[in-house]
CSV table of C-alpha atoms in Angstrom, one decimal:
chain,number,residue,atom,x,y,z
A,1409,MET,CA,36.9,24.0,-29.0
A,1410,GLN,CA,37.1,20.3,-30.5
A,1411,LEU,CA,36.7,17.9,-27.9
A,1412,GLN,CA,37.9,13.7,-29.3
A,1413,ILE,CA,37.2,11.4,-26.7
A,1414,HIS,CA,37.8,7.3,-26.7
A,1415,ILE,CA,37.7,5.0,-24.5
A,1416,GLY,CA,38.8,1.5,-25.5
A,1417,PRO,CA,40.7,-1.6,-24.6
A,1418,GLU,CA,43.4,-0.8,-27.1
A,1419,PRO,CA,46.9,0.0,-26.5
A,1420,ILE,CA,47.6,4.2,-26.0
A,1421,VAL,CA,50.4,4.6,-28.4
A,1422,ARG,CA,52.2,6.8,-26.7
A,1423,PRO,CA,53.8,9.9,-27.8
A,1424,GLN,CA,57.7,8.8,-27.5
A,1425,PRO,CA,59.5,7.2,-24.9
A,1426,ALA,CA,59.4,8.9,-21.9
A,1427,PRO,CA,62.7,10.2,-19.9
A,1428,VAL,CA,62.8,7.3,-17.7
A,1429,ILE,CA,60.5,4.7,-17.6
A,1430,ASP,CA,60.9,2.7,-14.3
A,1431,ALA,CA,58.1,0.7,-12.5
A,1432,GLY,CA,57.9,3.7,-10.3
A,1433,VAL,CA,56.9,6.4,-12.6
A,1434,GLY,CA,53.1,6.9,-12.6
A,1435,ALA,CA,53.0,10.5,-14.6
A,1436,LEU,CA,54.4,11.8,-17.9
A,1437,ALA,CA,53.4,15.8,-18.1
A,1438,GLU,CA,54.8,17.5,-21.5
A,1439,PHE,CA,54.5,20.7,-22.9
A,1440,THR,CA,55.2,21.5,-26.4
A,1441,GLY,CA,55.8,25.6,-27.7
A,1442,LEU,CA,54.8,25.8,-31.1
A,1443,ALA,CA,55.2,28.8,-33.5
A,1444,ARG,CA,52.1,30.8,-33.7
A,1445,GLY,CA,51.1,32.6,-37.0
A,1446,GLU,CA,51.1,36.2,-35.7
A,1447,GLU,CA,53.0,38.1,-34.1
A,1448,ASN,CA,52.0,42.0,-32.7
A,1449,GLY,CA,49.5,41.4,-34.7
A,1450,ALA,CA,50.7,40.3,-38.0
A,1451,SER,CA,51.0,37.4,-40.1
A,1452,ILE,CA,54.1,35.9,-40.0
A,1453,GLY,CA,55.7,32.8,-41.7
A,1454,GLY,CA,57.9,31.8,-37.9
A,1455,LEU,CA,60.3,32.8,-35.2
A,1456,ILE,CA,63.7,32.6,-35.5
A,1457,TYR,CA,65.7,31.6,-31.6
A,1458,GLU,CA,68.8,32.1,-30.6
A,1459,ALA,CA,70.7,31.1,-27.6
A,1460,TYR,CA,73.6,32.1,-25.5
A,1461,GLN,CA,74.0,28.2,-25.4
A,1462,PRO,CA,76.4,26.7,-23.1
A,1463,MET,CA,75.2,29.4,-20.8
A,1464,ALA,CA,71.1,28.3,-21.5
A,1465,GLU,CA,72.1,24.8,-21.2
A,1466,ARG,CA,73.5,25.4,-17.1
A,1467,GLU,CA,70.6,28.1,-16.4
A,1468,ILE,CA,68.1,25.3,-17.3
A,1469,ALA,CA,69.7,22.5,-15.4
A,1470,ARG,CA,69.8,25.1,-12.2
A,1471,ILE,CA,66.5,25.4,-12.6
A,1472,VAL,CA,65.2,21.9,-13.4
A,1473,THR,CA,67.6,21.6,-10.0
A,1474,LYS,CA,66.5,23.9,-7.8
A,1475,LEU,CA,62.3,23.8,-8.7
A,1476,CYS,CA,63.2,19.4,-7.6
A,1477,GLY,CA,64.2,20.3,-4.3
A,1478,ALA,CA,60.5,21.3,-3.7
A,1479,ARG,CA,58.7,18.5,-5.7
A,1480,PRO,CA,61.2,15.2,-6.5
A,1481,VAL,CA,60.4,14.4,-9.9
A,1482,LEU,CA,62.1,11.2,-11.6
A,1483,GLY,CA,63.3,12.6,-15.2
A,1484,VAL,CA,63.0,16.2,-16.7
A,1485,ARG,CA,63.6,16.4,-20.8
A,1486,VAL,CA,64.3,19.9,-22.5
A,1487,VAL,CA,64.5,20.2,-25.8
A,1488,HIS,CA,64.6,24.0,-27.2
A,1489,ARG,CA,65.2,24.5,-31.3
A,1490,LEU,CA,67.1,27.2,-32.4
A,1491,GLY,CA,67.3,29.6,-35.8
A,1492,ARG,CA,64.4,29.4,-38.0
A,1493,VAL,CA,61.1,27.9,-36.4
A,1494,PRO,CA,58.0,28.0,-38.8
A,1495,VAL,CA,54.5,28.7,-38.0
A,1496,GLY,CA,52.8,25.1,-35.8
A,1497,GLU,CA,56.4,23.6,-35.7
A,1498,ALA,CA,57.5,23.7,-32.0
A,1499,ALA,CA,60.1,25.5,-30.5
A,1500,ILE,CA,60.0,23.9,-27.3
A,1501,TYR,CA,59.6,20.3,-26.1
A,1502,VAL,CA,59.5,19.7,-22.1
A,1503,ALA,CA,58.8,16.6,-20.2
A,1504,VAL,CA,58.5,15.4,-17.0
A,1505,VAL,CA,58.0,12.4,-15.1
A,1506,ALA,CA,57.1,11.6,-12.0
A,1507,LYS,CA,55.7,9.4,-9.2
A,1508,HIS,CA,52.3,11.3,-9.2
A,1509,ARG,CA,51.0,14.2,-11.6
A,1510,ALA,CA,50.9,16.9,-8.9
A,1511,GLU,CA,54.7,17.1,-9.0
A,1512,ALA,CA,54.8,16.8,-12.3
A,1513,PHE,CA,52.3,19.5,-13.3
A,1514,ALA,CA,53.9,21.6,-10.8
A,1515,LEU,CA,57.4,21.4,-12.0
A,1516,LEU,CA,56.2,21.5,-16.3
A,1517,ALA,CA,54.4,25.2,-15.6
A,1518,GLY,CA,57.0,26.4,-12.9
A,1519,PHE,CA,60.0,25.6,-15.4
A,1520,MET,CA,58.0,27.3,-17.9
A,1521,ASP,CA,57.8,30.9,-16.0
A,1522,LEU,CA,62.0,30.6,-14.9
A,1523,LEU,CA,62.6,29.5,-18.4
A,1524,LYS,CA,61.1,32.6,-19.7
A,1525,GLN,CA,62.3,34.7,-17.0
A,1526,ASP,CA,66.3,33.5,-16.7
A,1527,VAL,CA,66.9,30.9,-19.7
A,1528,PRO,CA,69.5,33.3,-22.7
A,1529,ILE,CA,67.1,32.3,-25.1
A,1530,TRP,CA,65.8,34.8,-27.6
A,1531,LYS,CA,63.0,35.0,-30.1
A,1532,THR,CA,65.4,37.6,-32.1
A,1533,ASP,CA,63.0,37.5,-35.6
A,1534,THR,CA,60.2,36.4,-37.6
A,1535,PHE,CA,59.8,35.9,-41.6
B,609,MET,CA,88.0,39.9,-22.0
B,610,THR,CA,85.3,38.7,-24.5
B,611,VAL,CA,82.3,40.2,-24.6
B,612,LEU,CA,79.1,38.8,-26.0
B,613,TYR,CA,76.5,40.3,-28.0
B,614,PHE,CA,72.8,38.3,-28.0
B,615,ALA,CA,69.5,39.3,-29.5
B,616,GLN,CA,68.7,43.5,-29.3
B,617,THR,CA,72.5,44.2,-27.9
B,618,ARG,CA,74.1,42.5,-30.8
B,619,ARG,CA,71.6,44.1,-33.7
B,620,LEU,CA,72.4,47.2,-31.6
B,621,ALA,CA,75.7,47.2,-30.8
B,622,GLY,CA,76.4,45.2,-34.5
B,623,LEU,CA,78.4,42.9,-34.1
B,624,ALA,CA,78.3,39.5,-31.7
B,625,SER,CA,81.6,39.7,-29.6
B,626,GLU,CA,84.8,42.0,-29.1
B,627,THR,CA,87.8,41.7,-27.0
B,628,LEU,CA,88.1,44.5,-24.3
B,629,ALA,CA,92.0,44.7,-23.1
B,630,LEU,CA,91.9,45.7,-19.4
B,631,SER,CA,94.6,45.8,-17.2
B,632,SER,CA,93.1,45.1,-14.4
B,633,PRO,CA,89.9,44.0,-12.7
B,634,VAL,CA,86.5,45.9,-12.8
B,635,ASN,CA,82.7,46.5,-11.6
B,636,ALA,CA,80.3,46.3,-13.3
B,637,GLU,CA,79.6,50.2,-13.1
B,638,ALA,CA,83.2,50.5,-14.9
B,639,LEU,CA,82.2,47.7,-17.8
B,640,TRP,CA,78.8,49.4,-18.4
B,641,ASN,CA,80.8,52.9,-19.0
B,642,GLU,CA,83.5,51.0,-21.3
B,643,ILE,CA,80.9,49.0,-23.2
B,644,LEU,CA,78.8,52.1,-23.3
B,645,ALA,CA,81.4,54.5,-24.7
B,646,ARG,CA,82.1,51.5,-27.6
B,647,HIS,CA,78.4,51.3,-28.5
B,648,PRO,CA,75.7,54.4,-27.8
B,649,ALA,CA,72.9,52.7,-29.2
B,650,LEU,CA,73.1,50.2,-26.1
B,651,ALA,CA,72.3,52.9,-23.5
B,652,PRO,CA,68.3,52.7,-23.5
B,653,LEU,CA,69.0,48.7,-22.7
B,654,ARG,CA,71.3,49.0,-20.0
B,655,SER,CA,68.4,49.2,-17.3
B,656,VAL,CA,66.7,45.8,-18.6
B,657,THR,CA,69.8,44.0,-19.4
B,658,ARG,CA,71.7,41.8,-17.4
B,659,LEU,CA,75.7,40.8,-17.0
B,660,ALA,CA,76.8,37.3,-17.1
B,661,ARG,CA,80.2,36.5,-16.1
B,662,ASN,CA,81.3,33.1,-17.7
B,663,GLY,CA,78.0,31.7,-18.5
B,664,GLU,CA,76.3,33.0,-14.6
B,665,PHE,CA,74.4,36.0,-14.3
B,666,THR,CA,76.5,38.2,-12.1
B,667,THR,CA,75.8,40.3,-8.7
B,668,VAL,CA,76.0,44.1,-7.8
B,669,ASP,CA,79.1,42.7,-5.9
B,670,THR,CA,81.0,40.8,-9.3
B,671,VAL,CA,84.0,41.7,-10.3
B,672,PHE,CA,85.4,41.2,-13.9
B,673,ALA,CA,88.6,40.0,-14.2
B,674,PRO,CA,90.6,40.5,-17.8
B,675,GLY,CA,90.4,36.5,-18.9
B,676,ASP,CA,86.5,36.6,-18.8
B,677,GLU,CA,83.9,36.0,-21.2
B,678,ILE,CA,80.9,38.6,-20.6
B,679,ALA,CA,77.3,38.3,-22.2
B,680,LEU,CA,75.0,41.0,-22.6
B,681,ILE,CA,71.6,39.2,-21.4
B,682,PRO,CA,68.2,41.4,-22.8
B,683,PRO,CA,65.3,40.5,-21.9
B,684,VAL,CA,65.0,36.7,-22.7
B,685,SER,CA,62.1,35.3,-24.8
B,686,GLY,CA,62.6,31.7,-25.4
B,687,GLY,CA,59.9,28.8,-25.4
C,259,MET,CA,66.2,12.3,-11.4
C,260,GLN,CA,67.5,12.5,-14.4
C,261,LEU,CA,67.7,15.7,-16.7
C,262,GLN,CA,68.7,15.9,-20.3
C,263,ILE,CA,68.9,18.7,-21.8
C,264,HIS,CA,69.4,19.9,-25.7
C,265,ILE,CA,69.4,22.6,-27.6
C,266,GLY,CA,69.7,23.0,-31.4
C,267,PRO,CA,68.8,23.4,-34.6
C,268,GLU,CA,66.8,20.6,-35.4
C,269,PRO,CA,63.4,20.4,-35.7
C,270,ILE,CA,62.0,18.5,-32.8
C,271,VAL,CA,60.1,15.4,-33.4
C,272,ARG,CA,56.6,16.1,-31.9
C,273,PRO,CA,54.8,13.1,-30.2
C,274,GLN,CA,52.3,12.8,-32.3
C,275,PRO,CA,49.6,15.4,-34.3
C,276,ALA,CA,48.1,17.3,-31.8
C,277,PRO,CA,44.4,17.3,-32.0
C,278,VAL,CA,44.3,20.7,-33.2
C,279,ILE,CA,47.4,22.2,-35.3
C,280,ASP,CA,46.1,25.8,-36.8
C,281,ALA,CA,47.9,28.6,-36.8
C,282,GLY,CA,46.6,29.9,-33.8
C,283,VAL,CA,47.6,27.2,-31.9
C,284,GLY,CA,51.0,28.4,-29.6
C,285,ALA,CA,50.6,25.8,-26.2
C,286,LEU,CA,50.4,21.8,-26.4
C,287,ALA,CA,49.7,19.9,-22.9
C,288,GLU,CA,49.8,16.3,-22.4
C,289,PHE,CA,49.5,14.1,-19.6
C,290,THR,CA,49.9,10.7,-19.6
C,291,GLY,CA,49.0,8.4,-16.8
C,292,LEU,CA,51.1,5.1,-16.7
C,293,ALA,CA,50.4,2.0,-14.4
C,294,ARG,CA,52.8,1.9,-11.9
C,295,GLY,CA,54.2,-1.2,-10.5
C,296,GLU,CA,53.2,-1.2,-6.8
C,297,GLU,CA,50.0,-0.8,-5.1
C,298,ASN,CA,49.4,-0.3,-1.8
C,299,GLY,CA,52.4,-1.5,-1.2
C,300,ALA,CA,52.6,-4.6,-3.2
C,301,SER,CA,54.4,-5.3,-6.6
C,302,ILE,CA,51.9,-6.1,-9.3
C,303,GLY,CA,52.2,-6.5,-13.0
C,304,GLY,CA,49.1,-4.2,-14.0
C,305,LEU,CA,45.8,-3.0,-13.6
C,306,ILE,CA,42.5,-3.6,-14.9
C,307,TYR,CA,40.3,-0.8,-15.5
C,308,GLU,CA,36.5,-0.9,-16.2
C,309,ALA,CA,34.3,1.5,-17.0
C,310,TYR,CA,30.4,2.7,-17.4
C,311,GLN,CA,31.3,3.6,-21.1
C,312,PRO,CA,28.7,6.0,-22.2
C,313,MET,CA,28.4,7.7,-19.0
C,314,ALA,CA,32.0,7.8,-18.7
C,315,GLU,CA,32.2,9.7,-22.5
C,316,ARG,CA,29.4,11.9,-21.6
C,317,GLU,CA,31.1,13.0,-18.1
C,318,ILE,CA,34.2,13.6,-19.9
C,319,ALA,CA,32.7,16.1,-22.6
C,320,ARG,CA,30.9,17.8,-19.4
C,321,ILE,CA,34.0,18.3,-17.3
C,322,VAL,CA,36.0,20.0,-20.5
C,323,THR,CA,33.0,22.0,-21.4
C,324,LYS,CA,32.6,23.5,-18.1
C,325,LEU,CA,36.5,24.1,-17.4
C,326,CYS,CA,36.3,25.4,-21.1
C,327,GLY,CA,33.7,28.2,-20.1
C,328,ALA,CA,36.5,29.0,-18.0
C,329,ARG,CA,40.0,28.7,-19.7
C,330,PRO,CA,39.0,28.9,-23.8
C,331,VAL,CA,41.3,26.0,-25.4
C,332,LEU,CA,41.8,25.3,-28.8
C,333,GLY,CA,41.7,21.4,-28.3
C,334,VAL,CA,41.1,18.3,-25.9
C,335,ARG,CA,41.8,15.1,-25.8
C,336,VAL,CA,41.2,12.3,-24.3
C,337,VAL,CA,41.8,8.4,-24.7
C,338,HIS,CA,41.4,5.9,-21.6
C,339,ARG,CA,42.1,2.6,-21.9
C,340,LEU,CA,40.2,-0.4,-20.3
C,341,GLY,CA,40.6,-3.6,-19.1
C,342,ARG,CA,44.3,-4.7,-18.4
C,343,VAL,CA,47.3,-2.1,-18.4
C,344,PRO,CA,50.2,-3.4,-18.0
C,345,VAL,CA,53.2,-1.7,-15.9
C,346,GLY,CA,54.8,1.0,-17.6
C,347,GLU,CA,52.7,1.3,-20.2
C,348,ALA,CA,49.3,4.0,-20.1
C,349,ALA,CA,46.2,3.9,-18.7
C,350,ILE,CA,45.5,7.6,-20.0
C,351,TYR,CA,46.8,9.6,-22.7
C,352,VAL,CA,44.9,13.7,-22.3
C,353,ALA,CA,46.1,16.1,-24.7
C,354,VAL,CA,45.1,20.1,-25.2
C,355,VAL,CA,45.4,22.4,-27.4
C,356,ALA,CA,45.7,26.3,-26.7
C,357,LYS,CA,46.5,29.8,-27.9
C,358,HIS,CA,48.7,29.8,-24.7
C,359,ARG,CA,50.7,27.6,-21.8
C,360,ALA,CA,48.5,29.2,-19.1
C,361,GLU,CA,44.7,28.3,-20.2
C,362,ALA,CA,46.4,24.8,-21.7
C,363,PHE,CA,48.2,23.6,-18.2
C,364,ALA,CA,44.6,24.7,-15.6
C,365,LEU,CA,42.5,22.7,-18.3
C,366,LEU,CA,45.0,20.0,-17.8
C,367,ALA,CA,45.5,19.5,-13.9
C,368,GLY,CA,41.8,21.1,-13.7
C,369,PHE,CA,40.4,17.9,-15.8
C,370,MET,CA,42.5,15.5,-14.0
C,371,ASP,CA,40.7,16.1,-11.1
C,372,LEU,CA,37.5,16.2,-11.6
C,373,LEU,CA,38.5,12.9,-13.6
C,374,LYS,CA,39.0,11.1,-10.4
C,375,GLN,CA,36.3,12.5,-8.6
C,376,ASP,CA,33.1,11.9,-11.4
C,377,VAL,CA,33.7,10.0,-14.6
C,378,PRO,CA,32.6,6.5,-13.9
C,379,ILE,CA,36.1,4.7,-14.6
C,380,TRP,CA,37.6,2.2,-11.9
C,381,LYS,CA,40.6,0.4,-11.2
C,382,THR,CA,39.3,-3.0,-10.4
C,383,ASP,CA,41.9,-5.4,-10.2
C,384,THR,CA,45.5,-6.1,-10.4
C,385,PHE,CA,47.5,-8.6,-11.9
D,102,MET,CA,14.2,-1.0,-15.2
D,103,THR,CA,17.2,-2.3,-15.5
D,104,VAL,CA,20.2,-1.8,-12.8
D,105,LEU,CA,23.6,-1.6,-13.6
D,106,TYR,CA,26.7,-2.4,-11.2
D,107,PHE,CA,30.0,-1.5,-11.6
D,108,ALA,CA,33.3,-2.1,-10.1
D,109,GLN,CA,33.1,-3.1,-5.6
D,110,THR,CA,28.8,-3.1,-6.3
D,111,ARG,CA,29.3,-5.9,-9.3
D,112,ARG,CA,31.5,-7.7,-7.3
D,113,LEU,CA,29.8,-7.8,-4.0
D,114,ALA,CA,26.5,-7.8,-5.5
D,115,GLY,CA,27.5,-10.7,-7.9
D,116,LEU,CA,26.3,-9.6,-11.3
D,117,ALA,CA,27.0,-6.7,-13.6
D,118,SER,CA,23.4,-6.0,-14.1
D,119,GLU,CA,19.6,-6.9,-13.7
D,120,THR,CA,15.8,-6.0,-13.9
D,121,LEU,CA,13.8,-4.4,-11.2
D,122,ALA,CA,10.1,-4.8,-11.8
D,123,LEU,CA,8.9,-1.5,-10.9
D,124,SER,CA,5.4,-1.1,-11.0
D,125,SER,CA,5.7,2.9,-10.4
D,126,PRO,CA,8.2,5.8,-10.1
D,127,VAL,CA,10.2,5.6,-6.9
D,128,ASN,CA,12.6,7.7,-5.2
D,129,ALA,CA,16.4,7.1,-4.0
D,130,GLU,CA,15.0,5.9,-0.8
D,131,ALA,CA,13.2,3.3,-1.7
D,132,LEU,CA,15.1,2.4,-4.8
D,133,TRP,CA,18.4,1.7,-2.4
D,134,ASN,CA,15.4,0.4,-0.1
D,135,GLU,CA,14.6,-2.2,-3.0
D,136,ILE,CA,18.9,-2.8,-4.3
D,137,LEU,CA,19.7,-3.4,-0.7
D,138,ALA,CA,16.6,-6.2,0.2
D,139,ARG,CA,18.3,-8.1,-2.9
D,140,HIS,CA,21.8,-7.7,-2.1
D,141,PRO,CA,22.7,-6.8,1.4
D,142,ALA,CA,26.0,-7.2,1.0
D,143,LEU,CA,25.9,-3.8,-0.9
D,144,ALA,CA,25.0,-1.6,2.5
D,145,PRO,CA,28.2,-0.8,3.5
D,146,LEU,CA,29.1,1.1,0.0
D,147,ARG,CA,25.6,3.0,0.1
D,148,SER,CA,27.1,5.7,1.9
D,149,VAL,CA,30.0,6.3,-0.9
D,150,THR,CA,27.8,5.0,-4.1
D,151,ARG,CA,26.9,7.6,-6.6
D,152,LEU,CA,23.2,6.8,-8.3
D,153,ALA,CA,23.1,7.8,-11.9
D,154,ARG,CA,19.9,7.7,-13.6
D,155,ASN,CA,20.0,7.1,-17.7
D,156,GLY,CA,23.9,8.1,-18.1
D,157,GLU,CA,23.8,10.8,-15.6
D,158,PHE,CA,24.2,11.3,-11.9
D,159,THR,CA,20.8,12.1,-9.7
D,160,THR,CA,19.9,14.5,-7.0
D,161,VAL,CA,17.8,14.3,-4.1
D,162,ASP,CA,15.2,14.6,-5.9
D,163,THR,CA,15.3,13.0,-8.9
D,164,VAL,CA,12.5,10.1,-9.8
D,165,PHE,CA,13.3,6.6,-10.3
D,166,ALA,CA,10.9,5.2,-13.5
D,167,PRO,CA,9.9,1.7,-14.5
D,168,GLY,CA,11.9,2.7,-17.9
D,169,ASP,CA,15.1,3.9,-16.3
D,170,GLU,CA,18.6,2.4,-16.7
D,171,ILE,CA,20.3,3.0,-13.3
D,172,ALA,CA,23.7,2.8,-12.6
D,173,LEU,CA,25.5,2.0,-9.1
D,174,ILE,CA,28.9,4.6,-9.4
D,175,PRO,CA,30.9,3.8,-5.7
D,176,PRO,CA,33.9,6.1,-5.8
D,177,VAL,CA,35.4,6.4,-9.3
D,178,SER,CA,39.7,5.7,-9.6
D,179,GLY,CA,40.0,6.4,-13.5
D,180,GLY,CA,43.5,8.1,-15.0
């Protein structure tokens, strides 16, 4: 466990432009899933992903639309990498902007659960 | 009908896609029988593999027509 | 609600270096809290924050340490801005890295709840 | 003893810090009485304001000594 704390007057360098920034946005929640250096106990150099791409995009849209019915949010961005993903690099990045943090967190966690259940993307191999 | 194989189903079938010449619509049972006749190695995955028709998950009532794009969706592991 | 989806082979441009990146990190969860353009129904240009700074840093450390007892995580970064924060800019940024997403999400949400309860930082005015 | 006022307590007291000359340790009740005698405007905030002693929240048993740094912590609103 490492902990870094900074409290000060400097502007916070934001990670990257949020999907939607308007004056109503109060919360940006982001998730990045990274390739870890081991799979089933063996040391690996990375993961290889494949997708049924048009269906994956449609399923992601369906999941987000469904989750947003319960918890209105202002914007969602989903990026998933395919092919070789070296250890330490991101396989998925999801950003949610909302008025308040509760709906952003709920959507982010709920989305990841359903992605891992219904979106036709596969880790097919390691290298 | 085009059939797409992904992930473990692609590896076990040994190909990514193929064309099935159906003369009439079939249900999931008949489609699986045709697929397994061509690729017996897929039998162990049948119970965990979902069928998609034209990019959407199917239900038990789905009818598969000759012009459809079918995909075998083994358990996903994205993210 | 806006939705952007991209699935492709390009490396994902990561927001910024995570607090800890080693081969065991599988999840990075981030929260950015932004100044919204209204407060109690009135349109504003931004918020002004003040802190009892040494105590705020100590409380943040205490909260993180306490939450990490229940949910081990690999790294936490907390940045809070003081003084004037214009609308659309970040007042707080929290990053959590962990092996899996469940502990990262739990820590991030739990931390924000306790921050808003116990950390001596105040929105003192608007402009 | 140094007393620090933050946020609403600073605005109502009209100052950010001041020195109280205590001759001996006091409990929270006595400390509040001293503070409210100086700054009656703070009375409405007493029930929602916590006391910190040397940078840590206090309990009902905390004793406040002449050399301490005390802070009035009205409801926080960070993040």
